[in-house]
Structure formats: structure tokens, C-alpha cells
Amino acid sequence: MEIVVRLDVMMALRKIKGRDLAAQIGITEQNLSLLKSGKVKGIRFETLAKICEALDCQPGDLLEASPAAT
């Protein structure tokens, strides 16, 4: 299993730009970009909660378990 990050999809649905979301949740645009691309090893629950609040969504809307590609 791998975790697929769907943050970019939710941002598009909510019509919010990366710089606006980053400012709203208190992280850099670069860190938000890393989160969107899935190139991070983890995310703090506090950050995840802020993203969910800003996008009016649940963690499951942002993260999806998918069978690993072989």
C-alpha cells in the first residue's frame, strides 16, 4: 500500500491557490508544494487539521490508500 495525496484535487475543487492556502495555514509555499506532490515522509496532525479547516474537508478527502505499483 502507498498513500496518495489528493491535496491538489481538493484545492482545485475549492478554487484556492497554493499561496493563499499556505498563508492561511501558516506554512511556506514550498512546504505546501512538497505536501501536494507527496514528497514528504509525514505530516503533523496540527497541519493536517489546519488544511482540513481551511478547505472544509476531512483527512480522508486529502489522503487515499492505494495498492503499491509493482
mmCIF file of N, CA, C and O in Angstrom:
data_model
loop_
_atom_site.group_PDB
_atom_site.id
_atom_site.type_symbol
_atom_site.label_atom_id
_atom_site.label_comp_id
_atom_site.label_asym_id
_atom_site.label_seq_id
_atom_site.Cartn_x
_atom_site.Cartn_y
_atom_site.Cartn_z
ATOM 1 N N MET A 1 0.840 -1.196 0.000
ATOM 2 C CA MET A 1 0.000 0.000 0.000
ATOM 3 C C MET A 1 0.875 1.246 0.000
ATOM 4 O O MET A 1 1.915 1.271 0.614
ATOM 5 N N GLU A 2 0.375 2.241 -0.689
ATOM 6 C CA GLU A 2 1.002 3.555 -0.637
ATOM 7 C C GLU A 2 -0.084 4.589 -0.391
ATOM 8 O O GLU A 2 -1.254 4.357 -0.675
ATOM 9 N N ILE A 3 0.318 5.725 0.160
ATOM 10 C CA ILE A 3 -0.626 6.808 0.430
ATOM 11 C C ILE A 3 -0.516 7.832 -0.685
ATOM 12 O O ILE A 3 0.562 8.341 -0.978
ATOM 13 N N VAL A 4 -1.636 8.119 -1.320
ATOM 14 C CA VAL A 4 -1.701 9.103 -2.397
ATOM 15 C C VAL A 4 -2.279 10.391 -1.812
ATOM 16 O O VAL A 4 -3.326 10.371 -1.161
ATOM 17 N N VAL A 5 -1.584 11.487 -2.042
ATOM 18 C CA VAL A 5 -2.029 12.791 -1.539
ATOM 19 C C VAL A 5 -2.888 13.461 -2.613
ATOM 20 O O VAL A 5 -2.452 13.618 -3.746
ATOM 21 N N ARG A 6 -4.108 13.817 -2.238
ATOM 22 C CA ARG A 6 -5.052 14.429 -3.170
ATOM 23 C C ARG A 6 -5.311 15.898 -2.837
ATOM 24 O O ARG A 6 -6.363 16.438 -3.127
ATOM 25 N N LEU A 7 -4.326 16.525 -2.220
ATOM 26 C CA LEU A 7 -4.462 17.924 -1.820
ATOM 27 C C LEU A 7 -4.711 18.829 -3.020
ATOM 28 O O LEU A 7 -5.551 19.736 -2.962
ATOM 29 N N ASP A 8 -4.024 18.585 -4.122
ATOM 30 C CA ASP A 8 -4.205 19.422 -5.312
ATOM 31 C C ASP A 8 -5.630 19.336 -5.848
ATOM 32 O O ASP A 8 -6.204 20.331 -6.290
ATOM 33 N N VAL A 9 -6.225 18.150 -5.772
ATOM 34 C CA VAL A 9 -7.608 17.960 -6.230
ATOM 35 C C VAL A 9 -8.569 18.783 -5.360
ATOM 36 O O VAL A 9 -9.429 19.501 -5.866
ATOM 37 N N MET A 10 -8.382 18.688 -4.046
ATOM 38 C CA MET A 10 -9.269 19.419 -3.135
ATOM 39 C C MET A 10 -9.087 20.923 -3.281
ATOM 40 O O MET A 10 -10.063 21.685 -3.239
ATOM 41 N N MET A 11 -7.847 21.364 -3.502
ATOM 42 C CA MET A 11 -7.611 22.793 -3.715
ATOM 43 C C MET A 11 -8.311 23.267 -4.986
ATOM 44 O O MET A 11 -8.890 24.353 -5.004
ATOM 45 N N ALA A 12 -8.269 22.469 -6.031
ATOM 46 C CA ALA A 12 -8.940 22.839 -7.281
ATOM 47 C C ALA A 12 -10.454 22.898 -7.081
ATOM 48 O O ALA A 12 -11.113 23.825 -7.576
ATOM 49 N N LEU A 13 -10.999 21.924 -6.351
ATOM 50 C CA LEU A 13 -12.444 21.924 -6.098
ATOM 51 C C LEU A 13 -12.872 23.148 -5.298
ATOM 52 O O LEU A 13 -13.959 23.690 -5.503
ATOM 53 N N ARG A 14 -12.027 23.578 -4.372
ATOM 54 C CA ARG A 14 -12.338 24.733 -3.526
ATOM 55 C C ARG A 14 -11.889 26.050 -4.153
ATOM 56 O O ARG A 14 -12.097 27.119 -3.579
ATOM 57 N N LYS A 15 -11.216 25.951 -5.315
ATOM 58 C CA LYS A 15 -10.731 27.139 -6.036
ATOM 59 C C LYS A 15 -9.858 28.026 -5.150
ATOM 60 O O LYS A 15 -10.067 29.247 -5.043
ATOM 61 N N ILE A 16 -8.865 27.408 -4.511
ATOM 62 C CA ILE A 16 -7.931 28.148 -3.669
ATOM 63 C C ILE A 16 -6.517 27.948 -4.200
ATOM 64 O O ILE A 16 -6.147 26.849 -4.607
ATOM 65 N N LYS A 17 -5.760 29.015 -4.253
ATOM 66 C CA LYS A 17 -4.391 28.969 -4.747
ATOM 67 C C LYS A 17 -3.442 28.534 -3.649
ATOM 68 O O LYS A 17 -3.704 28.750 -2.455
ATOM 69 N N GLY A 18 -2.332 27.962 -4.065
ATOM 70 C CA GLY A 18 -1.329 27.469 -3.118
ATOM 71 C C GLY A 18 -0.838 28.543 -2.171
ATOM 72 O O GLY A 18 -0.726 28.310 -0.968
ATOM 73 N N ARG A 19 -0.562 29.725 -2.695
ATOM 74 C CA ARG A 19 -0.033 30.796 -1.828
ATOM 75 C C ARG A 19 -1.067 31.212 -0.793
ATOM 76 O O ARG A 19 -0.727 31.523 0.345
ATOM 77 N N ASP A 20 -2.346 31.207 -1.184
ATOM 78 C CA ASP A 20 -3.398 31.587 -0.248
ATOM 79 C C ASP A 20 -3.568 30.546 0.851
ATOM 80 O O ASP A 20 -3.696 30.888 2.033
ATOM 81 N N LEU A 21 -3.556 29.262 0.463
ATOM 82 C CA LEU A 21 -3.696 28.202 1.455
ATOM 83 C C LEU A 21 -2.493 28.186 2.388
ATOM 84 O O LEU A 21 -2.648 28.056 3.606
ATOM 85 N N ALA A 22 -1.299 28.316 1.835
ATOM 86 C CA ALA A 22 -0.087 28.312 2.657
ATOM 87 C C ALA A 22 -0.135 29.431 3.697
ATOM 88 O O ALA A 22 0.176 29.210 4.871
ATOM 89 N N ALA A 23 -0.540 30.622 3.279
ATOM 90 C CA ALA A 23 -0.641 31.749 4.206
ATOM 91 C C ALA A 23 -1.689 31.492 5.279
ATOM 92 O O ALA A 23 -1.485 31.794 6.454
ATOM 93 N N GLN A 24 -2.803 30.901 4.870
ATOM 94 C CA GLN A 24 -3.905 30.653 5.798
ATOM 95 C C GLN A 24 -3.531 29.639 6.875
ATOM 96 O O GLN A 24 -3.949 29.767 8.021
ATOM 97 N N ILE A 25 -2.728 28.627 6.509
ATOM 98 C CA ILE A 25 -2.403 27.575 7.491
ATOM 99 C C ILE A 25 -1.031 27.779 8.133
ATOM 100 O O ILE A 25 -0.655 27.029 9.026
ATOM 101 N N GLY A 26 -0.280 28.785 7.674
ATOM 102 C CA GLY A 26 0.973 29.135 8.327
ATOM 103 C C GLY A 26 2.175 28.284 7.935
ATOM 104 O O GLY A 26 3.026 28.027 8.780
ATOM 105 N N ILE A 27 2.244 27.845 6.674
ATOM 106 C CA ILE A 27 3.428 27.149 6.187
ATOM 107 C C ILE A 27 3.905 27.835 4.908
ATOM 108 O O ILE A 27 3.178 28.649 4.338
ATOM 109 N N THR A 28 5.107 27.518 4.481
ATOM 110 C CA THR A 28 5.628 28.136 3.262
ATOM 111 C C THR A 28 4.996 27.495 2.033
ATOM 112 O O THR A 28 4.518 26.357 2.082
ATOM 113 N N GLU A 29 5.005 28.235 0.928
ATOM 114 C CA GLU A 29 4.502 27.691 -0.336
ATOM 115 C C GLU A 29 5.311 26.466 -0.745
ATOM 116 O O GLU A 29 4.769 25.522 -1.310
ATOM 117 N N GLN A 30 6.617 26.495 -0.464
ATOM 118 C CA GLN A 30 7.479 25.368 -0.807
ATOM 119 C C GLN A 30 7.057 24.108 -0.039
ATOM 120 O O GLN A 30 6.970 23.027 -0.614
ATOM 121 N N ASN A 31 6.790 24.250 1.255
ATOM 122 C CA ASN A 31 6.341 23.096 2.037
ATOM 123 C C ASN A 31 4.986 22.592 1.563
ATOM 124 O O ASN A 31 4.742 21.380 1.523
ATOM 125 N N LEU A 32 4.102 23.502 1.188
ATOM 126 C CA LEU A 32 2.800 23.096 0.660
ATOM 127 C C LEU A 32 2.983 22.334 -0.647
ATOM 128 O O LEU A 32 2.332 21.313 -0.875
ATOM 129 N N SER A 33 3.894 22.797 -1.479
ATOM 130 C CA SER A 33 4.182 22.119 -2.742
ATOM 131 C C SER A 33 4.700 20.704 -2.493
ATOM 132 O O SER A 33 4.315 19.762 -3.187
ATOM 133 N N LEU A 34 5.569 20.547 -1.504
ATOM 134 C CA LEU A 34 6.075 19.216 -1.151
ATOM 135 C C LEU A 34 4.940 18.313 -0.666
ATOM 136 O O LEU A 34 4.893 17.125 -1.006
ATOM 137 N N LEU A 35 4.031 18.872 0.112
ATOM 138 C CA LEU A 35 2.875 18.098 0.566
ATOM 139 C C LEU A 35 2.015 17.664 -0.612
ATOM 140 O O LEU A 35 1.595 16.511 -0.701
ATOM 141 N N LYS A 36 1.749 18.588 -1.523
ATOM 142 C CA LYS A 36 0.905 18.276 -2.683
ATOM 143 C C LYS A 36 1.512 17.175 -3.539
ATOM 144 O O LYS A 36 0.796 16.331 -4.071
ATOM 145 N N SER A 37 2.819 17.182 -3.666
ATOM 146 C CA SER A 37 3.488 16.193 -4.521
ATOM 147 C C SER A 37 3.686 14.856 -3.818
ATOM 148 O O SER A 37 4.065 13.876 -4.453
ATOM 149 N N GLY A 38 3.441 14.818 -2.507
ATOM 150 C CA GLY A 38 3.624 13.572 -1.766
ATOM 151 C C GLY A 38 5.075 13.275 -1.443
ATOM 152 O O GLY A 38 5.411 12.149 -1.070
ATOM 153 N N LYS A 39 5.938 14.261 -1.570
ATOM 154 C CA LYS A 39 7.369 14.064 -1.339
ATOM 155 C C LYS A 39 7.771 14.333 0.104
ATOM 156 O O LYS A 39 8.870 14.792 0.372
ATOM 157 N N VAL A 40 6.893 14.035 1.017
ATOM 158 C CA VAL A 40 7.195 14.181 2.443
ATOM 159 C C VAL A 40 7.018 12.826 3.116
ATOM 160 O O VAL A 40 6.269 11.975 2.645
ATOM 161 N N LYS A 41 7.729 12.649 4.206
ATOM 162 C CA LYS A 41 7.650 11.387 4.947
ATOM 163 C C LYS A 41 6.470 11.383 5.918
ATOM 164 O O LYS A 41 6.005 10.339 6.327
ATOM 165 N N GLY A 42 6.006 12.565 6.282
ATOM 166 C CA GLY A 42 4.908 12.645 7.242
ATOM 167 C C GLY A 42 4.337 14.052 7.285
ATOM 168 O O GLY A 42 4.858 14.973 6.670
ATOM 169 N N ILE A 43 3.254 14.176 8.035
ATOM 170 C CA ILE A 43 2.610 15.487 8.225
ATOM 171 C C ILE A 43 2.119 15.550 9.661
ATOM 172 O O ILE A 43 1.613 14.561 10.207
ATOM 173 N N ARG A 44 2.303 16.681 10.274
ATOM 174 C CA ARG A 44 1.821 16.862 11.652
ATOM 175 C C ARG A 44 0.288 16.905 11.631
ATOM 176 O O ARG A 44 -0.312 17.482 10.723
ATOM 177 N N PHE A 45 -0.301 16.302 12.644
ATOM 178 C CA PHE A 45 -1.761 16.331 12.744
ATOM 179 C C PHE A 45 -2.261 17.771 12.825
ATOM 180 O O PHE A 45 -3.322 18.091 12.293
ATOM 181 N N GLU A 46 -1.503 18.643 13.464
ATOM 182 C CA GLU A 46 -1.890 20.048 13.577
ATOM 183 C C GLU A 46 -1.987 20.687 12.190
ATOM 184 O O GLU A 46 -2.946 21.412 11.894
ATOM 185 N N THR A 47 -1.011 20.399 11.335
ATOM 186 C CA THR A 47 -1.024 20.940 9.967
ATOM 187 C C THR A 47 -2.176 20.345 9.167
ATOM 188 O O THR A 47 -2.883 21.060 8.454
ATOM 189 N N LEU A 48 -2.379 19.041 9.301
ATOM 190 C CA LEU A 48 -3.478 18.373 8.605
ATOM 191 C C LEU A 48 -4.816 18.970 9.037
ATOM 192 O O LEU A 48 -5.692 19.234 8.203
ATOM 193 N N ALA A 49 -4.970 19.223 10.327
ATOM 194 C CA ALA A 49 -6.207 19.813 10.842
ATOM 195 C C ALA A 49 -6.428 21.214 10.269
ATOM 196 O O ALA A 49 -7.556 21.576 9.901
ATOM 197 N N LYS A 50 -5.357 22.007 10.160
ATOM 198 C CA LYS A 50 -5.483 23.355 9.600
ATOM 199 C C LYS A 50 -5.874 23.304 8.126
ATOM 200 O O LYS A 50 -6.689 24.108 7.664
ATOM 201 N N ILE A 51 -5.288 22.355 7.391
ATOM 202 C CA ILE A 51 -5.640 22.202 5.972
ATOM 203 C C ILE A 51 -7.107 21.821 5.842
ATOM 204 O O ILE A 51 -7.843 22.385 5.031
ATOM 205 N N CYS A 52 -7.538 20.867 6.649
ATOM 206 C CA CYS A 52 -8.940 20.430 6.600
ATOM 207 C C CYS A 52 -9.893 21.560 6.953
ATOM 208 O O CYS A 52 -10.941 21.714 6.322
ATOM 209 N N GLU A 53 -9.514 22.365 7.936
ATOM 210 C CA GLU A 53 -10.363 23.502 8.311
ATOM 211 C C GLU A 53 -10.433 24.513 7.174
ATOM 212 O O GLU A 53 -11.509 24.997 6.829
ATOM 213 N N ALA A 54 -9.289 24.817 6.576
ATOM 214 C CA ALA A 54 -9.241 25.814 5.501
ATOM 215 C C ALA A 54 -10.004 25.353 4.261
ATOM 216 O O ALA A 54 -10.638 26.164 3.580
ATOM 217 N N LEU A 55 -9.953 24.051 3.979
ATOM 218 C CA LEU A 55 -10.607 23.517 2.781
ATOM 219 C C LEU A 55 -11.987 22.926 3.070
ATOM 220 O O LEU A 55 -12.635 22.408 2.166
ATOM 221 N N ASP A 56 -12.405 22.991 4.335
ATOM 222 C CA ASP A 56 -13.700 22.444 4.752
ATOM 223 C C ASP A 56 -13.848 20.999 4.271
ATOM 224 O O ASP A 56 -14.747 20.673 3.484
ATOM 225 N N CYS A 57 -12.902 20.147 4.716
ATOM 226 C CA CYS A 57 -12.914 18.752 4.293
ATOM 227 C C CYS A 57 -12.434 17.858 5.424
ATOM 228 O O CYS A 57 -12.097 18.343 6.511
ATOM 229 N N GLN A 58 -12.402 16.577 5.181
ATOM 230 C CA GLN A 58 -11.929 15.581 6.135
ATOM 231 C C GLN A 58 -10.573 15.048 5.675
ATOM 232 O O GLN A 58 -10.268 15.101 4.471
ATOM 233 N N PRO A 59 -9.751 14.516 6.585
ATOM 234 C CA PRO A 59 -8.456 13.959 6.188
ATOM 235 C C PRO A 59 -8.567 12.925 5.058
ATOM 236 O O PRO A 59 -7.718 12.871 4.170
ATOM 237 N N GLY A 60 -9.644 12.146 5.053
ATOM 238 C CA GLY A 60 -9.843 11.147 4.013
ATOM 239 C C GLY A 60 -10.068 11.746 2.636
ATOM 240 O O GLY A 60 -9.910 11.059 1.621
ATOM 241 N N ASP A 61 -10.438 13.026 2.586
ATOM 242 C CA ASP A 61 -10.577 13.707 1.304
ATOM 243 C C ASP A 61 -9.212 14.064 0.712
ATOM 244 O O ASP A 61 -9.091 14.297 -0.489
ATOM 245 N N LEU A 62 -8.188 14.101 1.567
ATOM 246 C CA LEU A 62 -6.865 14.513 1.156
ATOM 247 C C LEU A 62 -5.893 13.364 0.970
ATOM 248 O O LEU A 62 -4.933 13.471 0.216
ATOM 249 N N LEU A 63 -6.131 12.270 1.678
ATOM 250 C CA LEU A 63 -5.227 11.123 1.668
ATOM 251 C C LEU A 63 -5.987 9.876 1.258
ATOM 252 O O LEU A 63 -7.082 9.634 1.744
ATOM 253 N N GLU A 64 -5.374 9.079 0.388
ATOM 254 C CA GLU A 64 -6.030 7.872 -0.093
ATOM 255 C C GLU A 64 -5.027 6.727 -0.101
ATOM 256 O O GLU A 64 -3.903 6.884 -0.575
ATOM 257 N N ALA A 65 -5.417 5.582 0.446
ATOM 258 C CA ALA A 65 -4.566 4.386 0.403
ATOM 259 C C ALA A 65 -4.796 3.698 -0.933
ATOM 260 O O ALA A 65 -5.917 3.487 -1.362
ATOM 261 N N SER A 66 -3.685 3.386 -1.609
ATOM 262 C CA SER A 66 -3.766 2.780 -2.930
ATOM 263 C C SER A 66 -2.781 1.612 -2.995
ATOM 264 O O SER A 66 -1.698 1.698 -2.413
ATOM 265 N N PRO A 67 -3.128 0.544 -3.708
ATOM 266 C CA PRO A 67 -2.176 -0.556 -3.850
ATOM 267 C C PRO A 67 -0.883 -0.041 -4.483
ATOM 268 O O PRO A 67 -0.924 0.784 -5.394
ATOM 269 N N ALA A 68 0.239 -0.475 -3.953
ATOM 270 C CA ALA A 68 1.538 -0.035 -4.474
ATOM 271 C C ALA A 68 1.746 -0.542 -5.885
ATOM 272 O O ALA A 68 1.385 -1.667 -6.226
ATOM 273 N N ALA A 69 2.316 0.298 -6.724
ATOM 274 C CA ALA A 69 2.620 -0.096 -8.098
ATOM 275 C C ALA A 69 3.794 -1.070 -8.074
ATOM 276 O O ALA A 69 4.752 -0.898 -7.345
ATOM 277 N N THR A 70 3.696 -2.113 -8.868
ATOM 278 C CA THR A 70 4.776 -3.101 -8.905
ATOM 279 C C THR A 70 5.451 -3.121 -10.250
ATOM 280 O O THR A 70 4.969 -2.691 -11.229
#
